[in-house]
Amino acid sequence: MSRRARLVFFAVAAAALAVTLAVGLAGLPSFGSQITAYAAMLNELAPRQRHVTDVVSAITFDYRGIDTLFEEFILLSAVAGISVLLRPLSDETRQLPEDKAPDRSIPPPSPAVWLLAVFLSSLLVLTGIETVTHGQLTPGGGFQGGVILASAFYVVYLGTSYVTVERFRPTPLLEASDGVGASGYVFIGLLGLLAGASFLSNVVGLGVTGNLISGGTIPLLNLVVGLEVAGGFAILASEFLDQTAVIRTRRR
């Protein structure tokens, strides 16, 4: 395909996308408008039926839990596909890049920056765990908490070096968390079938509304989703950093 043909194709596709977005945005309700009947119904029923104070988590992991199941496996497939695409090829090797300016000394990371990175990454881990475990009580949950947990990986890289990250990176643990998180969602869904109900039915004790142990299977699903999202995003960061910082074309 010629350059001109590619530009024409891009222009047509971009125009179609712009029109679609404009129509969609024009149809959105105005800020502060009356909520829909569906939202009003869930706001009233979810706290009584599922003993949660965050209705969004009840929708995501209970009323529409099947949708979230598909999203889980979309993420798993994306991580697996990127890992395969970015694997070293036959004409590539893993080695640190050579300094192309030998007369220029590159100072090591400052100890203050290193300590700050360790502190911030620890704080992110604590915040991520809190976000995952309190998803049925406050805005958050497995998706948001998993991203926060994975961001600790980036902070360590930015504050130290890739060699440090690679040395302490628990690759088998990250891969296991990605797979366990996706399969765990299915296993929790099977509890409903074992109890004689439908798949993903909330058959675990609901607890007391407002307590940490509440919501039945909702906190369990938050936990496995947090495991998969954290592992998946950390694996993605690792693969992209490998490709950018380490993998080089093999010399012939």
Tab-separated table of C-alpha atoms in Angstrom:
chain	number	residue	atom	x	y	z
A	1	MET	CA	0.000	0.000	0.000
A	2	SER	CA	1.418	3.374	-1.008
A	3	ARG	CA	1.917	6.268	1.403
A	4	ARG	CA	-0.914	8.206	-0.241
A	5	ALA	CA	-3.310	5.263	0.114
A	6	ARG	CA	-2.392	4.856	3.777
A	7	LEU	CA	-3.038	8.550	4.438
A	8	VAL	CA	-6.428	8.369	2.698
A	9	PHE	CA	-7.359	5.260	4.693
A	10	PHE	CA	-6.298	6.954	7.933
A	11	ALA	CA	-8.256	10.125	7.110
A	12	VAL	CA	-11.449	8.169	6.416
A	13	ALA	CA	-11.058	6.055	9.570
A	14	ALA	CA	-10.261	9.108	11.720
A	15	ALA	CA	-13.267	10.989	10.366
A	16	ALA	CA	-15.568	8.033	11.059
A	17	LEU	CA	-14.193	7.733	14.587
A	18	ALA	CA	-14.626	11.476	15.199
A	19	VAL	CA	-18.263	11.347	14.067
A	20	THR	CA	-18.939	8.309	16.258
A	21	LEU	CA	-17.402	9.989	19.297
A	22	ALA	CA	-19.302	13.218	18.646
A	23	VAL	CA	-22.636	11.373	18.415
A	24	GLY	CA	-21.867	9.392	21.555
A	25	LEU	CA	-20.802	12.425	23.577
A	26	ALA	CA	-23.834	14.400	22.409
A	27	GLY	CA	-26.108	11.659	23.757
A	28	LEU	CA	-24.614	11.677	27.252
A	29	PRO	CA	-26.789	13.079	30.029
A	30	SER	CA	-25.772	16.455	31.384
A	31	PHE	CA	-23.714	16.669	34.563
A	32	GLY	CA	-25.901	16.407	37.635
A	33	SER	CA	-28.945	15.185	35.716
A	34	GLN	CA	-31.457	12.774	37.187
A	35	ILE	CA	-30.080	9.225	37.505
A	36	THR	CA	-31.725	6.466	35.519
A	37	ALA	CA	-34.331	4.083	36.905
A	38	TYR	CA	-31.796	1.228	36.717
A	39	ALA	CA	-29.268	3.144	38.840
A	40	ALA	CA	-31.917	4.192	41.350
A	41	MET	CA	-33.090	0.598	41.698
A	42	LEU	CA	-29.579	-0.726	42.333
A	43	ASN	CA	-28.790	2.048	44.796
A	44	GLU	CA	-31.798	0.911	46.790
A	45	LEU	CA	-31.480	-2.867	46.448
A	46	ALA	CA	-27.716	-3.565	46.486
A	47	PRO	CA	-27.060	-2.593	50.134
A	48	ARG	CA	-29.968	-4.777	51.295
A	49	GLN	CA	-29.411	-7.703	48.953
A	50	ARG	CA	-25.597	-7.883	49.002
A	51	HIS	CA	-24.651	-6.037	52.233
A	52	VAL	CA	-22.258	-3.674	50.446
A	53	THR	CA	-21.838	0.090	50.579
A	54	ASP	CA	-20.147	0.385	47.158
A	55	VAL	CA	-22.851	-0.324	44.595
A	56	VAL	CA	-20.364	-0.273	41.703
A	57	SER	CA	-18.599	-3.362	43.101
A	58	ALA	CA	-21.957	-5.098	43.481
A	59	ILE	CA	-22.693	-4.443	39.811
A	60	THR	CA	-19.214	-5.418	38.608
A	61	PHE	CA	-18.783	-8.609	40.615
A	62	ASP	CA	-22.342	-9.741	41.200
A	63	TYR	CA	-25.224	-8.398	39.110
A	64	ARG	CA	-23.027	-8.293	35.979
A	65	GLY	CA	-20.262	-10.649	37.087
A	66	ILE	CA	-20.202	-12.524	33.758
A	67	ASP	CA	-19.086	-9.321	31.974
A	68	THR	CA	-16.162	-9.022	34.369
A	69	LEU	CA	-15.249	-12.673	33.752
A	70	PHE	CA	-14.804	-11.950	30.036
A	71	GLU	CA	-12.775	-8.823	30.843
A	72	GLU	CA	-10.497	-10.959	33.018
A	73	PHE	CA	-9.692	-13.308	30.162
A	74	ILE	CA	-9.291	-10.434	27.709
A	75	LEU	CA	-6.522	-9.091	29.955
A	76	LEU	CA	-4.986	-12.551	30.321
A	77	SER	CA	-4.986	-13.026	26.534
A	78	ALA	CA	-3.462	-9.572	25.993
A	79	VAL	CA	-0.630	-10.242	28.454
A	80	ALA	CA	0.067	-13.665	26.927
A	81	GLY	CA	0.023	-12.239	23.385
A	82	ILE	CA	2.389	-9.366	24.201
A	83	SER	CA	4.747	-11.750	26.006
A	84	VAL	CA	4.909	-13.930	22.896
A	85	LEU	CA	5.381	-10.978	20.522
A	86	LEU	CA	8.164	-9.419	22.604
A	87	ARG	CA	10.137	-12.607	23.239
A	88	PRO	CA	13.747	-12.534	22.006
A	89	LEU	CA	14.066	-13.714	18.398
A	90	SER	CA	16.852	-15.793	16.888
A	91	ASP	CA	18.807	-12.702	15.828
A	92	GLU	CA	18.484	-11.016	19.244
A	93	THR	CA	20.315	-11.438	22.513
A	94	ARG	CA	19.802	-10.141	26.048
A	95	GLN	CA	22.607	-7.812	27.067
A	96	LEU	CA	22.925	-4.374	28.556
A	97	PRO	CA	23.578	-1.624	25.986
A	98	GLU	CA	27.101	-0.349	25.602
A	99	ASP	CA	27.786	3.248	26.467
A	100	LYS	CA	28.194	5.083	23.169
A	101	ALA	CA	29.952	7.970	24.949
A	102	PRO	CA	32.801	6.353	26.938
A	103	ASP	CA	34.177	9.724	27.991
A	104	ARG	CA	30.901	10.566	29.746
A	105	SER	CA	30.415	9.093	33.200
A	106	ILE	CA	26.876	8.196	34.183
A	107	PRO	CA	26.464	8.606	37.952
A	108	PRO	CA	24.600	5.892	39.871
A	109	PRO	CA	21.191	6.706	41.332
A	110	SER	CA	21.321	8.958	44.353
A	111	PRO	CA	20.872	7.128	47.696
A	112	ALA	CA	18.163	9.654	48.573
A	113	VAL	CA	16.273	8.869	45.363
A	114	TRP	CA	16.749	5.134	45.957
A	115	LEU	CA	15.347	5.383	49.491
A	116	LEU	CA	12.451	7.515	48.248
A	117	ALA	CA	11.647	4.897	45.596
A	118	VAL	CA	11.653	2.129	48.208
A	119	PHE	CA	9.396	4.181	50.491
A	120	LEU	CA	6.966	5.105	47.716
A	121	SER	CA	6.802	1.549	46.363
A	122	SER	CA	6.045	0.229	49.871
A	123	LEU	CA	3.358	2.873	50.262
A	124	LEU	CA	1.867	1.887	46.901
A	125	VAL	CA	1.777	-1.774	47.934
A	126	LEU	CA	-0.088	-0.892	51.141
A	127	THR	CA	-2.475	1.400	49.265
A	128	GLY	CA	-3.097	-1.286	46.636
A	129	ILE	CA	-3.867	-3.914	49.252
A	130	GLU	CA	-6.243	-1.535	51.019
A	131	THR	CA	-7.986	-0.691	47.742
A	132	VAL	CA	-8.442	-4.358	46.824
A	133	THR	CA	-9.678	-5.520	50.219
A	134	HIS	CA	-12.117	-2.625	50.726
A	135	GLY	CA	-13.704	-2.713	47.279
A	136	GLN	CA	-17.129	-3.679	48.654
A	137	LEU	CA	-17.058	-0.749	51.106
A	138	THR	CA	-15.486	2.199	49.280
A	139	PRO	CA	-14.775	3.143	45.638
A	140	GLY	CA	-12.010	0.881	44.357
A	141	GLY	CA	-11.620	-2.856	44.135
A	142	GLY	CA	-9.540	-5.404	42.296
A	143	PHE	CA	-8.998	-3.513	39.048
A	144	GLN	CA	-7.931	-0.238	40.634
A	145	GLY	CA	-5.959	-1.905	43.427
A	146	GLY	CA	-4.172	-4.209	40.995
A	147	VAL	CA	-2.955	-1.250	38.930
A	148	ILE	CA	-1.718	0.479	42.101
A	149	LEU	CA	0.162	-2.667	43.144
A	150	ALA	CA	1.794	-2.981	39.715
A	151	SER	CA	2.835	0.685	39.764
A	152	ALA	CA	5.240	-0.115	42.617
A	153	PHE	CA	7.306	-1.936	39.981
A	154	TYR	CA	7.599	1.235	37.894
A	155	VAL	CA	8.584	3.364	40.880
A	156	VAL	CA	11.450	1.029	41.777
A	157	TYR	CA	12.649	1.136	38.165
A	158	LEU	CA	12.494	4.940	37.995
A	159	GLY	CA	14.278	5.381	41.323
A	160	THR	CA	17.028	2.794	40.847
A	161	SER	CA	17.907	1.003	37.626
A	162	TYR	CA	16.685	-1.824	35.446
A	163	VAL	CA	19.435	-4.113	36.734
A	164	THR	CA	18.094	-3.699	40.278
A	165	VAL	CA	14.528	-4.400	39.177
A	166	GLU	CA	15.563	-7.468	37.203
A	167	ARG	CA	17.565	-8.839	40.119
A	168	PHE	CA	14.665	-8.701	42.577
A	169	ARG	CA	11.776	-9.256	40.161
A	170	PRO	CA	9.724	-12.339	41.178
A	171	THR	CA	8.924	-13.458	37.617
A	172	PRO	CA	7.462	-16.882	38.545
A	173	LEU	CA	5.281	-15.236	41.199
A	174	LEU	CA	4.011	-12.613	38.742
A	175	GLU	CA	3.146	-15.241	36.146
A	176	ALA	CA	1.444	-17.397	38.775
A	177	SER	CA	-0.636	-14.464	40.080
A	178	ASP	CA	-1.839	-13.677	36.563
A	179	GLY	CA	-3.001	-17.239	35.962
A	180	VAL	CA	-4.342	-17.840	39.465
A	181	GLY	CA	-6.312	-14.600	39.347
A	182	ALA	CA	-8.044	-15.538	36.098
A	183	SER	CA	-8.753	-19.152	37.088
A	184	GLY	CA	-9.779	-18.122	40.608
A	185	TYR	CA	-12.645	-16.079	39.184
A	186	VAL	CA	-13.969	-19.218	37.468
A	187	PHE	CA	-13.561	-21.349	40.598
A	188	ILE	CA	-15.497	-18.829	42.707
A	189	GLY	CA	-18.212	-18.836	40.045
A	190	LEU	CA	-18.407	-22.629	40.320
A	191	LEU	CA	-19.300	-22.305	44.006
A	192	GLY	CA	-22.757	-21.261	42.855
A	193	LEU	CA	-23.166	-24.471	40.857
A	194	LEU	CA	-21.926	-26.578	43.774
A	195	ALA	CA	-24.528	-24.887	45.997
A	196	GLY	CA	-27.302	-25.759	43.532
A	197	ALA	CA	-27.657	-22.220	42.155
A	198	SER	CA	-26.422	-20.611	38.943
A	199	PHE	CA	-22.834	-19.831	37.971
A	200	LEU	CA	-21.397	-16.856	39.920
A	201	SER	CA	-24.351	-16.801	42.301
A	202	ASN	CA	-23.478	-15.105	45.586
A	203	VAL	CA	-23.758	-18.122	47.877
A	204	VAL	CA	-21.208	-17.150	50.573
A	205	GLY	CA	-22.341	-15.576	53.850
A	206	LEU	CA	-23.024	-11.872	53.281
A	207	GLY	CA	-21.809	-10.682	56.692
A	208	VAL	CA	-22.710	-7.328	58.208
A	209	THR	CA	-23.047	-4.259	55.993
A	210	GLY	CA	-20.113	-1.910	56.523
A	211	ASN	CA	-17.747	-4.563	57.901
A	212	LEU	CA	-14.634	-5.757	56.089
A	213	ILE	CA	-16.065	-9.291	55.942
A	214	SER	CA	-19.221	-8.551	53.973
A	215	GLY	CA	-20.635	-8.885	50.488
A	216	GLY	CA	-20.317	-12.663	50.147
A	217	THR	CA	-18.286	-13.545	47.063
A	218	ILE	CA	-17.703	-9.890	46.080
A	219	PRO	CA	-14.529	-9.424	48.202
A	220	LEU	CA	-13.244	-12.814	47.029
A	221	LEU	CA	-13.681	-11.778	43.394
A	222	ASN	CA	-12.014	-8.460	44.154
A	223	LEU	CA	-9.039	-10.368	45.536
A	224	VAL	CA	-8.532	-12.632	42.530
A	225	VAL	CA	-9.027	-9.734	40.117
A	226	GLY	CA	-6.430	-7.731	42.031
A	227	LEU	CA	-4.000	-10.642	41.740
A	228	GLU	CA	-4.463	-10.920	37.995
A	229	VAL	CA	-4.344	-7.200	37.248
A	230	ALA	CA	-1.248	-6.658	39.401
A	231	GLY	CA	0.568	-9.624	37.884
A	232	GLY	CA	-0.531	-8.798	34.343
A	233	PHE	CA	0.532	-5.155	34.415
A	234	ALA	CA	3.834	-6.002	36.099
A	235	ILE	CA	4.533	-8.601	33.403
A	236	LEU	CA	3.724	-6.052	30.694
A	237	ALA	CA	6.132	-3.552	32.272
A	238	SER	CA	8.807	-6.231	32.476
A	239	GLU	CA	8.389	-7.261	28.838
A	240	PHE	CA	8.484	-3.698	27.507
A	241	LEU	CA	11.500	-2.795	29.649
A	242	ASP	CA	13.271	-5.958	28.491
A	243	GLN	CA	12.649	-5.027	24.876
A	244	THR	CA	13.740	-1.411	25.384
A	245	ALA	CA	16.660	-1.690	27.782
A	246	VAL	CA	18.162	-5.158	27.375
A	247	ILE	CA	17.363	-6.967	24.128
A	248	ARG	CA	19.803	-6.124	21.346
A	249	THR	CA	20.363	-7.386	17.812
A	250	ARG	CA	22.932	-10.157	17.802
A	251	ARG	CA	26.215	-9.231	16.170
A	252	ARG	CA	27.073	-11.290	13.132
